[in-house]
């Protein structure tokens, strides 16, 4: 079983050090400390375990070190920055493991970009040596790239020519869409095993600058301080500690303090429940900092995030997940008001962005989610996003109409003074829209009406406003929701993955959705193709005697 | 060998009739006239042959019938509009055949939308009976959908629940992005084998209206006339005849009047050459109409389009295609000036949109294209789009600098009176940008400079302006281009398909690119998965005894 909890004192592959506003995140992968003993992580190549530490480091810099304004991403190995994902690991992985590995590493790189865009933490890739494949894709996620000019060190994306697969961690997308490398040069670059170095790497836009070995460290330090100067983060701490989640894991459940996942293995479903305690909100931002990760929404979303990751990698057969909430809906709305009132405070900001990333993780989890909204539930504001993220939501239309949902500023904000209602909000999906905007695509009025509704919605009102999929009454409820889950669980898992990946992302595409839509979908196709994974495919042939044998038919 | 030439007098599956401004395109598929005898095309189900006729009909309405302002798409079968793609055909098809079938049917549906958006031909889907899968996807491509309300006729997308694959002809995308059906309702709809009928189909936004059987025909006629009234097409003819292309096909070449494709089968490459004759441009739009399909750019692009389609379906092993042009570059520029000067004339407009669609077809062809620009070539304006569409372009830097390329209004237009240069142009890619804009993504100045350049570019100037990938001199040329082609032809065909699909579409995504990027890539993945195509997969199990057996792991 793979777990995602780690901390700097337990890192095996990274060294995280601090020097005032500059943190240095240095890769130093331990060859023999991979998640499996089937491969050696040579030349700073990585597996999921290495990336789990990277994701943790980025997270902790945001929460535990508000004084950090720039991060240098580099390597402690001589002449090697990073050789990319470990090929022997990929070779030996199941299809599902490959797909989930790429999904997580993509989310980690997007989290780096999220920290830069929204938290005032800039990232400088200091490439002190060869930088291949996933190594270059990590650099691409940084704001700037400096490459040592030692006559040898190059950046490269050798996956296609060498292994018959794509650079699967956003490389192709970021080269043309983020760094805006001309598409024909990108084509040359991505088919050149040895990559591009020196001045040409700058001319093509693959890196921002090159620097002779003798000046490299100074130049990196200097540039990192310049990047740090633009930050709007606090000048000093304190941060808050992210303590270990330590869920109780049994054969049939994962139980955290506020989140639980109970498996119905014979039905291939799970019940995911989020508890809302009636804790009072902190009186001030200072009290929030003092509360730290005990503040329940942070705790609940951290647990939810961890639960989603475990579901993905450890529970592939659980295809349908029913989401419920329990507790005080007013407590959720009070938290949302508090977070909105203090949105300029660094910690409130971090918490909201963390909620956003967790909800994106849910959008990108290839499982069916149904939300069941029953009396005693707490689907308000930020927690109602769970219902909006779900493929369907069922709300019990109870006779006495005490079953309610509610919206808050977390679901979106309408600037009513404009002639044309402009929405937007803090919990954006990766398509750049709120979940309400995506739901009512092209019908801004419905978004506005929902957000301007006074007070909670009972089931009748929620259905009329289009906020829930169906609102069966007490007589129909049990049969209707049971049949919906049973029917879903009987469909082809692959068809459901494809269906959901298309229906969830209505509206505009962004670089982020392109990475998961276009790039990942093609990569997953290639990961199924005999030319890559067959006995004579390129991925299998790599490192063995002989060359791959291809079926030459183009598709 | 599959061919794409047909004409209304040879249609086996459609009846095309005319009544003033209204054309009726009625589906009446002949069960026993499929491309293969392995299946029967029951219930107006279709194969590639049926879609080739549909594509031809839409094309001919545009060129041969300028007086047509609206098209009713309906069926001549009782109680059946269309049952979608033939399942037995899909079952028996190779992976490549499935993929190419879906690509062509997608292009046909996009051609319907293109005619509506740009040519003033509106489409009304008149669903006189059951409308399932690809049948509903055809309806989705129309401007409006009327469904008969007979208590039985429903629209449905049963692919996922019934066959374990996706509706692969844009259905999922158009439901949420074009018709803006709420994503949770789209989820319910797309997992409901029996579909949705009557009032509910209207409420969910799946159709525009339902109509009792007794009023159906009158209502359709009335609405078609209303749609026709908005058209800016001529009130009468004449149109021009699209005569048969009749290429000479031998084992190693396809030769048309202006386009030729010569195969180097041992190298898995082809040489595609477009000839430019020095014909004078017509003096007036009337002379253009009189010239008809003998006007060389129309002829050349029709031949190019046909060649691309034949390459796709009949020559899967030809992975790399070298594009050359030969002739008078001034003749191309003169044609471009003529087309731009008469852009409001219906036929000039049709020709430009046809060029646009052909170039899109090239963008979407899963083969590597290299353009070789040598002395005597005619890469000017609209023909330079071939070089811009190519994955790379090599331009010989000849000693006497007579080898030139040139741009025209067809490559883009800059409105220089704006502070911020706004580009755009007639030959847009499916991402909504010109090829120059895509090439210099986010650098509008480079686009402007290129378009404002005075006269032709020699190789040095073209390279400096970023218009070609490389400009080797006479000493290096032979080796450099030979090695580039040889290296390309040795790579995994699947990796190249994925690479090109990502690098070609830098910049924004549109509904159109989402269909080919997100939707198709996922569909192709599913088309490889044992849960669909394995011995016990859903596609194989359909129609046989027993139910599919799934590997339940979610990916």
mmCIF file of N, CA and C in Angstrom, chain A residues 95 161 166 177 180 182-184 187-188 191 268 316 366-368 388-392 439 441-442 466 468-469 488-489 491-494 496-497 499-502 505 507 509 513-514 518-519 521-522 524-525 528-529 531 550-552 554-555, chain B residues 95 161 166 172 177 180 182-184 187-188 191 268 316 366-368 388-392 439 441-442 466 468-469 488-489 491-494 496-497 499-502 505 507 509 513-514 518-519 521-522 524-525 528-529 531 550-552 554-555:
data_model
loop_
_atom_site.group_PDB
_atom_site.id
_atom_site.type_symbol
_atom_site.label_atom_id
_atom_site.label_comp_id
_atom_site.label_asym_id
_atom_site.label_seq_id
_atom_site.Cartn_x
_atom_site.Cartn_y
_atom_site.Cartn_z
ATOM 1 N N UNK A 95 -0.545 -0.734 -16.353
ATOM 2 C CA UNK A 95 -1.104 0.422 -17.046
ATOM 3 C C UNK A 95 -1.659 1.433 -16.037
ATOM 4 N N UNK A 161 11.497 9.709 -29.137
ATOM 5 C CA UNK A 161 12.467 8.980 -29.973
ATOM 6 C C UNK A 161 13.084 7.769 -29.280
ATOM 7 N N UNK A 166 5.188 9.482 -24.875
ATOM 8 C CA UNK A 166 5.268 10.939 -24.820
ATOM 9 C C UNK A 166 5.932 11.388 -23.521
ATOM 10 N N UNK A 177 2.848 25.950 -25.112
ATOM 11 C CA UNK A 177 1.821 26.833 -24.561
ATOM 12 C C UNK A 177 2.328 27.754 -23.458
ATOM 13 N N UNK A 180 6.087 28.900 -25.140
ATOM 14 C CA UNK A 180 5.808 29.405 -26.488
ATOM 15 C C UNK A 180 6.953 29.163 -27.455
ATOM 16 N N UNK A 182 8.369 27.762 -30.690
ATOM 17 C CA UNK A 182 7.724 27.572 -31.989
ATOM 18 C C UNK A 182 7.478 26.092 -32.220
ATOM 19 N N UNK A 183 6.330 25.774 -32.786
ATOM 20 C CA UNK A 183 5.946 24.361 -32.846
ATOM 21 C C UNK A 183 6.902 23.520 -33.675
ATOM 22 N N UNK A 184 7.506 24.088 -34.707
ATOM 23 C CA UNK A 184 8.435 23.273 -35.499
ATOM 24 C C UNK A 184 9.755 23.056 -34.744
ATOM 25 N N UNK A 187 9.063 20.466 -32.279
ATOM 26 C CA UNK A 187 9.085 19.160 -32.940
ATOM 27 C C UNK A 187 10.525 18.654 -33.050
ATOM 28 N N UNK A 188 11.434 19.515 -33.485
ATOM 29 C CA UNK A 188 12.845 19.105 -33.569
ATOM 30 C C UNK A 188 13.373 18.717 -32.192
ATOM 31 N N UNK A 191 12.241 15.369 -30.642
ATOM 32 C CA UNK A 191 12.643 14.143 -31.332
ATOM 33 C C UNK A 191 14.162 13.983 -31.329
ATOM 34 N N UNK A 268 -18.166 -2.828 -5.272
ATOM 35 C CA UNK A 268 -17.152 -1.927 -5.860
ATOM 36 C C UNK A 268 -17.510 -0.454 -5.662
ATOM 37 N N UNK A 316 -8.091 0.403 -6.907
ATOM 38 C CA UNK A 316 -8.520 0.601 -8.301
ATOM 39 C C UNK A 316 -9.895 0.034 -8.610
ATOM 40 N N UNK A 366 -10.432 9.505 -11.506
ATOM 41 C CA UNK A 366 -11.188 8.718 -12.476
ATOM 42 C C UNK A 366 -12.089 7.707 -11.774
ATOM 43 N N UNK A 367 -12.972 8.229 -10.958
ATOM 44 C CA UNK A 367 -14.016 7.419 -10.327
ATOM 45 C C UNK A 367 -15.310 8.215 -10.425
ATOM 46 N N UNK A 368 -16.414 7.494 -10.432
ATOM 47 C CA UNK A 368 -17.707 8.177 -10.400
ATOM 48 C C UNK A 368 -17.965 8.688 -8.988
ATOM 49 N N UNK A 388 -21.162 19.818 -6.299
ATOM 50 C CA UNK A 388 -21.015 20.367 -7.650
ATOM 51 C C UNK A 388 -19.945 19.621 -8.440
ATOM 52 N N UNK A 389 -18.940 19.121 -7.734
ATOM 53 C CA UNK A 389 -17.875 18.361 -8.406
ATOM 54 C C UNK A 389 -18.342 16.953 -8.766
ATOM 55 N N UNK A 390 -19.344 16.470 -8.059
ATOM 56 C CA UNK A 390 -19.813 15.101 -8.293
ATOM 57 C C UNK A 390 -20.480 14.982 -9.658
ATOM 58 N N UNK A 391 -20.466 13.771 -10.196
ATOM 59 C CA UNK A 391 -21.111 13.550 -11.484
ATOM 60 C C UNK A 391 -22.615 13.724 -11.394
ATOM 61 N N UNK A 392 -23.158 13.372 -10.253
ATOM 62 C CA UNK A 392 -24.582 13.623 -9.995
ATOM 63 C C UNK A 392 -24.766 13.927 -8.514
ATOM 64 N N UNK A 439 -21.377 24.542 -14.523
ATOM 65 C CA UNK A 439 -22.686 23.880 -14.497
ATOM 66 C C UNK A 439 -23.705 24.593 -15.382
ATOM 67 N N UNK A 441 -23.179 26.677 -17.969
ATOM 68 C CA UNK A 441 -22.305 27.255 -18.989
ATOM 69 C C UNK A 441 -23.104 28.162 -19.921
ATOM 70 N N UNK A 442 -22.651 29.383 -20.018
ATOM 71 C CA UNK A 442 -23.315 30.287 -20.946
ATOM 72 C C UNK A 442 -24.629 30.829 -20.435
ATOM 73 N N UNK A 466 -31.666 24.238 -10.329
ATOM 74 C CA UNK A 466 -30.715 23.439 -11.107
ATOM 75 C C UNK A 466 -29.472 23.059 -10.325
ATOM 76 N N UNK A 468 -29.171 20.608 -8.014
ATOM 77 C CA UNK A 468 -29.028 19.169 -7.781
ATOM 78 C C UNK A 468 -29.608 18.430 -8.978
ATOM 79 N N UNK A 469 -29.136 17.201 -9.146
ATOM 80 C CA UNK A 469 -29.570 16.428 -10.313
ATOM 81 C C UNK A 469 -31.007 15.971 -10.163
ATOM 82 N N UNK A 488 -24.536 2.219 -12.197
ATOM 83 C CA UNK A 488 -23.231 2.798 -12.493
ATOM 84 C C UNK A 488 -22.117 1.776 -12.328
ATOM 85 N N UNK A 489 -22.208 1.022 -11.260
ATOM 86 C CA UNK A 489 -21.134 0.082 -10.955
ATOM 87 C C UNK A 489 -21.059 -1.064 -11.952
ATOM 88 N N UNK A 491 -21.306 -0.644 -15.322
ATOM 89 C CA UNK A 491 -20.801 -0.193 -16.635
ATOM 90 C C UNK A 491 -19.305 -0.451 -16.781
ATOM 91 N N UNK A 492 -18.845 -0.441 -18.019
ATOM 92 C CA UNK A 492 -17.410 -0.573 -18.280
ATOM 93 C C UNK A 492 -16.644 0.538 -17.573
ATOM 94 N N UNK A 493 -15.671 0.169 -16.739
ATOM 95 C CA UNK A 493 -14.903 1.195 -16.013
ATOM 96 C C UNK A 493 -14.202 2.157 -16.975
ATOM 97 N N UNK A 494 -13.743 1.665 -18.101
ATOM 98 C CA UNK A 494 -13.032 2.537 -19.039
ATOM 99 C C UNK A 494 -13.987 3.528 -19.685
ATOM 100 N N UNK A 496 -16.651 4.705 -18.397
ATOM 101 C CA UNK A 496 -17.006 5.733 -17.415
ATOM 102 C C UNK A 496 -15.858 6.733 -17.245
ATOM 103 N N UNK A 497 -14.632 6.244 -17.246
ATOM 104 C CA UNK A 497 -13.487 7.163 -17.142
ATOM 105 C C UNK A 497 -13.494 8.153 -18.305
ATOM 106 N N UNK A 499 -16.058 8.957 -20.283
ATOM 107 C CA UNK A 499 -17.277 9.777 -20.225
ATOM 108 C C UNK A 499 -17.099 10.931 -19.250
ATOM 109 N N UNK A 500 -16.642 10.609 -18.065
ATOM 110 C CA UNK A 500 -16.499 11.645 -17.033
ATOM 111 C C UNK A 500 -15.435 12.668 -17.413
ATOM 112 N N UNK A 501 -14.343 12.192 -18.017
ATOM 113 C CA UNK A 501 -13.277 13.119 -18.404
ATOM 114 C C UNK A 501 -13.773 14.115 -19.446
ATOM 115 N N UNK A 502 -14.819 13.762 -20.164
ATOM 116 C CA UNK A 502 -15.364 14.684 -21.158
ATOM 117 C C UNK A 502 -16.465 15.568 -20.583
ATOM 118 N N UNK A 505 -15.525 18.617 -17.864
ATOM 119 C CA UNK A 505 -14.758 19.812 -18.225
ATOM 120 C C UNK A 505 -15.405 20.580 -19.371
ATOM 121 N N UNK A 507 -16.851 23.748 -21.303
ATOM 122 C CA UNK A 507 -16.368 25.124 -21.354
ATOM 123 C C UNK A 507 -14.935 25.221 -21.819
ATOM 124 N N UNK A 509 -10.895 25.391 -22.367
ATOM 125 C CA UNK A 509 -9.748 24.593 -21.932
ATOM 126 C C UNK A 509 -8.613 25.555 -21.606
ATOM 127 N N UNK A 513 -5.980 22.100 -18.265
ATOM 128 C CA UNK A 513 -6.882 21.047 -18.733
ATOM 129 C C UNK A 513 -6.339 20.363 -19.983
ATOM 130 N N UNK A 514 -5.560 21.109 -20.780
ATOM 131 C CA UNK A 514 -4.939 20.467 -21.945
ATOM 132 C C UNK A 514 -3.986 19.363 -21.510
ATOM 133 N N UNK A 518 -5.944 16.595 -23.505
ATOM 134 C CA UNK A 518 -5.254 16.217 -24.739
ATOM 135 C C UNK A 518 -3.995 15.370 -24.483
ATOM 136 N N UNK A 519 -3.069 15.915 -23.712
ATOM 137 C CA UNK A 519 -1.774 15.238 -23.556
ATOM 138 C C UNK A 519 -1.926 13.888 -22.852
ATOM 139 N N UNK A 521 -4.560 12.029 -22.319
ATOM 140 C CA UNK A 521 -5.391 11.046 -23.017
ATOM 141 C C UNK A 521 -4.593 10.379 -24.140
ATOM 142 N N UNK A 522 -3.807 11.160 -24.870
ATOM 143 C CA UNK A 522 -2.952 10.552 -25.899
ATOM 144 C C UNK A 522 -1.886 9.659 -25.271
ATOM 145 N N UNK A 524 -2.088 8.043 -22.476
ATOM 146 C CA UNK A 524 -2.702 6.806 -22.009
ATOM 147 C C UNK A 524 -2.952 5.863 -23.180
ATOM 148 N N UNK A 525 -3.333 6.404 -24.304
ATOM 149 C CA UNK A 525 -3.498 5.586 -25.514
ATOM 150 C C UNK A 525 -2.169 4.908 -25.860
ATOM 151 N N UNK A 528 -1.084 1.990 -23.953
ATOM 152 C CA UNK A 528 -1.779 0.744 -24.233
ATOM 153 C C UNK A 528 -1.277 0.084 -25.511
ATOM 154 N N UNK A 529 -0.458 0.802 -26.268
ATOM 155 C CA UNK A 529 -0.141 0.351 -27.621
ATOM 156 C C UNK A 529 1.028 -0.638 -27.613
ATOM 157 N N UNK A 531 3.303 -0.939 -29.672
ATOM 158 C CA UNK A 531 4.561 -0.278 -30.059
ATOM 159 C C UNK A 531 5.304 0.306 -28.857
ATOM 160 N N UNK A 550 8.523 -2.228 -34.586
ATOM 161 C CA UNK A 550 7.263 -1.507 -34.603
ATOM 162 C C UNK A 550 6.290 -2.072 -35.634
ATOM 163 N N UNK A 551 5.015 -2.010 -35.292
ATOM 164 C CA UNK A 551 3.962 -2.082 -36.298
ATOM 165 C C UNK A 551 3.907 -0.689 -36.903
ATOM 166 N N UNK A 552 4.220 -0.614 -38.197
ATOM 167 C CA UNK A 552 4.432 0.711 -38.794
ATOM 168 C C UNK A 552 3.164 1.453 -39.141
ATOM 169 N N UNK A 554 0.295 3.858 -39.095
ATOM 170 C CA UNK A 554 -0.065 5.085 -38.399
ATOM 171 C C UNK A 554 -1.552 5.071 -38.080
ATOM 172 N N UNK A 555 -1.906 5.614 -36.950
ATOM 173 C CA UNK A 555 -3.311 5.633 -36.548
ATOM 174 C C UNK A 555 -3.808 7.061 -36.485
ATOM 175 N N UNK B 95 -8.231 -1.376 -35.319
ATOM 176 C CA UNK B 95 -8.119 -0.148 -34.528
ATOM 177 C C UNK B 95 -7.993 1.065 -35.447
ATOM 178 N N UNK B 161 -23.054 2.872 -21.936
ATOM 179 C CA UNK B 161 -23.668 1.775 -21.174
ATOM 180 C C UNK B 161 -23.813 0.478 -21.970
ATOM 181 N N UNK B 166 -17.164 5.307 -26.090
ATOM 182 C CA UNK B 166 -17.780 6.629 -26.026
ATOM 183 C C UNK B 166 -18.576 6.913 -27.296
ATOM 184 N N UNK B 172 -20.451 13.786 -26.727
ATOM 185 C CA UNK B 172 -20.284 14.252 -25.346
ATOM 186 C C UNK B 172 -19.916 15.730 -25.322
ATOM 187 N N UNK B 177 -20.985 21.406 -24.457
ATOM 188 C CA UNK B 177 -20.361 22.646 -24.912
ATOM 189 C C UNK B 177 -21.195 23.397 -25.939
ATOM 190 N N UNK B 180 -25.090 22.953 -24.233
ATOM 191 C CA UNK B 180 -24.990 23.416 -22.848
ATOM 192 C C UNK B 180 -25.959 22.699 -21.911
ATOM 193 N N UNK B 182 -26.710 20.611 -18.842
ATOM 194 C CA UNK B 182 -26.019 20.566 -17.554
ATOM 195 C C UNK B 182 -25.256 19.257 -17.438
ATOM 196 N N UNK B 183 -24.045 19.331 -16.890
ATOM 197 C CA UNK B 183 -23.176 18.164 -16.936
ATOM 198 C C UNK B 183 -23.753 16.966 -16.196
ATOM 199 N N UNK B 184 -24.495 17.195 -15.116
ATOM 200 C CA UNK B 184 -25.060 16.034 -14.413
ATOM 201 C C UNK B 184 -26.209 15.421 -15.208
ATOM 202 N N UNK B 187 -24.662 13.466 -17.873
ATOM 203 C CA UNK B 187 -24.195 12.190 -17.323
ATOM 204 C C UNK B 187 -25.340 11.184 -17.281
ATOM 205 N N UNK B 188 -26.495 11.618 -16.794
ATOM 206 C CA UNK B 188 -27.659 10.718 -16.751
ATOM 207 C C UNK B 188 -28.034 10.277 -18.164
ATOM 208 N N UNK B 191 -25.789 7.719 -19.968
ATOM 209 C CA UNK B 191 -25.709 6.376 -19.391
ATOM 210 C C UNK B 191 -27.068 5.671 -19.436
ATOM 211 N N UNK B 268 8.757 4.014 -46.270
ATOM 212 C CA UNK B 268 7.503 4.432 -45.624
ATOM 213 C C UNK B 268 7.299 5.942 -45.702
ATOM 214 N N UNK B 316 -1.779 3.215 -44.539
ATOM 215 C CA UNK B 316 -1.423 3.432 -43.125
ATOM 216 C C UNK B 316 0.069 3.374 -42.843
ATOM 217 N N UNK B 366 -2.848 12.122 -39.157
ATOM 218 C CA UNK B 366 -1.836 11.585 -38.248
ATOM 219 C C UNK B 366 -0.645 11.032 -39.026
ATOM 220 N N UNK B 367 -0.011 11.897 -39.778
ATOM 221 C CA UNK B 367 1.240 11.586 -40.467
ATOM 222 C C UNK B 367 2.154 12.787 -40.282
ATOM 223 N N UNK B 368 3.440 12.524 -40.322
ATOM 224 C CA UNK B 368 4.389 13.624 -40.282
ATOM 225 C C UNK B 368 4.423 14.310 -41.634
ATOM 226 N N UNK B 388 3.295 26.038 -43.338
ATOM 227 C CA UNK B 388 2.983 26.381 -41.945
ATOM 228 C C UNK B 388 2.268 25.231 -41.243
ATOM 229 N N UNK B 389 1.511 24.456 -42.004
ATOM 230 C CA UNK B 389 0.810 23.314 -41.422
ATOM 231 C C UNK B 389 1.758 22.150 -41.170
ATOM 232 N N UNK B 390 2.856 22.123 -41.901
ATOM 233 C CA UNK B 390 3.792 21.013 -41.772
ATOM 234 C C UNK B 390 4.474 21.028 -40.405
ATOM 235 N N UNK B 391 4.908 19.856 -39.971
ATOM 236 C CA UNK B 391 5.610 19.776 -38.688
ATOM 237 C C UNK B 391 6.947 20.494 -38.747
ATOM 238 N N UNK B 392 7.567 20.461 -39.909
ATOM 239 C CA UNK B 392 8.791 21.229 -40.111
ATOM 240 C C UNK B 392 8.843 21.710 -41.565
ATOM 241 N N UNK B 439 1.915 29.815 -34.739
ATOM 242 C CA UNK B 439 3.374 29.680 -34.816
ATOM 243 C C UNK B 439 4.069 30.642 -33.869
ATOM 244 N N UNK B 441 2.869 32.169 -31.102
ATOM 245 C CA UNK B 441 1.856 32.296 -30.061
ATOM 246 C C UNK B 441 2.273 33.358 -29.049
ATOM 247 N N UNK B 442 1.409 34.313 -28.855
ATOM 248 C CA UNK B 442 1.703 35.332 -27.845
ATOM 249 C C UNK B 442 2.726 36.349 -28.300
ATOM 250 N N UNK B 466 11.525 33.642 -38.803
ATOM 251 C CA UNK B 466 10.944 32.488 -38.110
ATOM 252 C C UNK B 466 9.919 31.747 -38.939
ATOM 253 N N UNK B 468 10.501 29.553 -41.451
ATOM 254 C CA UNK B 468 10.886 28.180 -41.802
ATOM 255 C C UNK B 468 11.716 27.608 -40.652
ATOM 256 N N UNK B 469 11.733 26.294 -40.593
ATOM 257 C CA UNK B 469 12.436 25.640 -39.491
ATOM 258 C C UNK B 469 13.939 25.754 -39.653
ATOM 259 N N UNK B 488 12.946 10.447 -38.865
ATOM 260 C CA UNK B 488 11.527 10.489 -38.540
ATOM 261 C C UNK B 488 10.860 9.154 -38.798
ATOM 262 N N UNK B 489 11.208 8.580 -39.937
ATOM 263 C CA UNK B 489 10.545 7.343 -40.344
ATOM 264 C C UNK B 489 10.918 6.167 -39.443
ATOM 265 N N UNK B 491 11.032 6.359 -36.035
ATOM 266 C CA UNK B 491 10.424 6.480 -34.697
ATOM 267 C C UNK B 491 9.123 5.687 -34.602
ATOM 268 N N UNK B 492 8.718 5.430 -33.377
ATOM 269 C CA UNK B 492 7.435 4.757 -33.149
ATOM 270 C C UNK B 492 6.304 5.569 -33.777
ATOM 271 N N UNK B 493 5.516 4.947 -34.647
ATOM 272 C CA UNK B 493 4.418 5.670 -35.292
ATOM 273 C C UNK B 493 3.427 6.230 -34.271
ATOM 274 N N UNK B 494 3.206 5.511 -33.193
ATOM 275 C CA UNK B 494 2.239 5.985 -32.202
ATOM 276 C C UNK B 494 2.772 7.196 -31.455
ATOM 277 N N UNK B 496 4.797 9.371 -32.595
ATOM 278 C CA UNK B 496 4.739 10.530 -33.487
ATOM 279 C C UNK B 496 3.305 11.062 -33.588
ATOM 280 N N UNK B 497 2.346 10.160 -33.651
ATOM 281 C CA UNK B 497 0.948 10.605 -33.696
ATOM 282 C C UNK B 497 0.606 11.427 -32.450
ATOM 283 N N UNK B 499 2.733 12.937 -30.375
ATOM 284 C CA UNK B 499 3.567 14.144 -30.349
ATOM 285 C C UNK B 499 2.956 15.237 -31.226
ATOM 286 N N UNK B 500 2.638 14.862 -32.444
ATOM 287 C CA UNK B 500 2.111 15.853 -33.390
ATOM 288 C C UNK B 500 0.752 16.376 -32.940
ATOM 289 N N UNK B 501 -0.071 15.499 -32.387
ATOM 290 C CA UNK B 501 -1.400 15.935 -31.945
ATOM 291 C C UNK B 501 -1.287 16.967 -30.826
ATOM 292 N N UNK B 502 -0.181 16.948 -30.107
ATOM 293 C CA UNK B 502 0.004 17.924 -29.036
ATOM 294 C C UNK B 502 0.694 19.198 -29.520
ATOM 295 N N UNK B 505 -1.338 21.905 -31.992
ATOM 296 C CA UNK B 505 -2.479 22.705 -31.540
ATOM 297 C C UNK B 505 -2.141 23.547 -30.323
ATOM 298 N N UNK B 507 -1.894 26.874 -28.121
ATOM 299 C CA UNK B 507 -2.850 27.965 -27.979
ATOM 300 C C UNK B 507 -4.211 27.497 -27.523
ATOM 301 N N UNK B 509 -8.026 26.134 -27.037
ATOM 302 C CA UNK B 509 -8.809 25.019 -27.545
ATOM 303 C C UNK B 509 -10.225 25.525 -27.799
ATOM 304 N N UNK B 513 -11.468 21.630 -31.454
ATOM 305 C CA UNK B 513 -10.231 20.943 -31.059
ATOM 306 C C UNK B 513 -10.476 20.004 -29.881
ATOM 307 N N UNK B 514 -11.461 20.344 -29.031
ATOM 308 C CA UNK B 514 -11.787 19.434 -27.930
ATOM 309 C C UNK B 514 -12.282 18.094 -28.469
ATOM 310 N N UNK B 518 -9.414 16.079 -26.690
ATOM 311 C CA UNK B 518 -9.896 15.379 -25.502
ATOM 312 C C UNK B 518 -10.758 14.159 -25.846
ATOM 313 N N UNK B 519 -11.838 14.384 -26.579
ATOM 314 C CA UNK B 519 -12.795 13.297 -26.810
ATOM 315 C C UNK B 519 -12.181 12.154 -27.616
ATOM 316 N N UNK B 521 -9.038 11.430 -28.264
ATOM 317 C CA UNK B 521 -7.905 10.758 -27.640
ATOM 318 C C UNK B 521 -8.391 9.751 -26.596
ATOM 319 N N UNK B 522 -9.399 10.147 -25.805
ATOM 320 C CA UNK B 522 -9.961 9.188 -24.850
ATOM 321 C C UNK B 522 -10.630 8.026 -25.566
ATOM 322 N N UNK B 524 -9.895 6.815 -28.482
ATOM 323 C CA UNK B 524 -8.877 5.931 -29.040
ATOM 324 C C UNK B 524 -8.279 5.052 -27.950
ATOM 325 N N UNK B 525 -8.120 5.616 -26.766
ATOM 326 C CA UNK B 525 -7.642 4.816 -25.630
ATOM 327 C C UNK B 525 -8.623 3.674 -25.366
ATOM 328 N N UNK B 528 -8.615 0.723 -27.517
ATOM 329 C CA UNK B 528 -7.499 -0.213 -27.337
ATOM 330 C C UNK B 528 -7.706 -1.111 -26.119
ATOM 331 N N UNK B 529 -8.709 -0.796 -25.316
ATOM 332 C CA UNK B 529 -8.820 -1.449 -24.015
ATOM 333 C C UNK B 529 -9.543 -2.790 -24.121
ATOM 334 N N UNK B 531 -11.531 -4.053 -22.134
ATOM 335 C CA UNK B 531 -12.931 -3.942 -21.717
ATOM 336 C C UNK B 531 -13.865 -3.578 -22.871
ATOM 337 N N UNK B 550 -15.846 -7.573 -17.438
ATOM 338 C CA UNK B 550 -14.933 -6.434 -17.335
ATOM 339 C C UNK B 550 -13.803 -6.688 -16.341
ATOM 340 N N UNK B 551 -12.648 -6.135 -16.664
ATOM 341 C CA UNK B 551 -11.628 -5.918 -15.641
ATOM 342 C C UNK B 551 -12.081 -4.660 -14.913
ATOM 343 N N UNK B 552 -12.369 -4.788 -13.640
ATOM 344 C CA UNK B 552 -13.050 -3.695 -12.932
ATOM 345 C C UNK B 552 -12.129 -2.570 -12.504
ATOM 346 N N UNK B 554 -10.338 0.708 -12.297
ATOM 347 C CA UNK B 554 -10.470 2.041 -12.885
ATOM 348 C C UNK B 554 -9.090 2.600 -13.173
ATOM 349 N N UNK B 555 -8.972 3.321 -14.265
ATOM 350 C CA UNK B 555 -7.673 3.888 -14.636
ATOM 351 C C UNK B 555 -7.717 5.395 -14.536
#
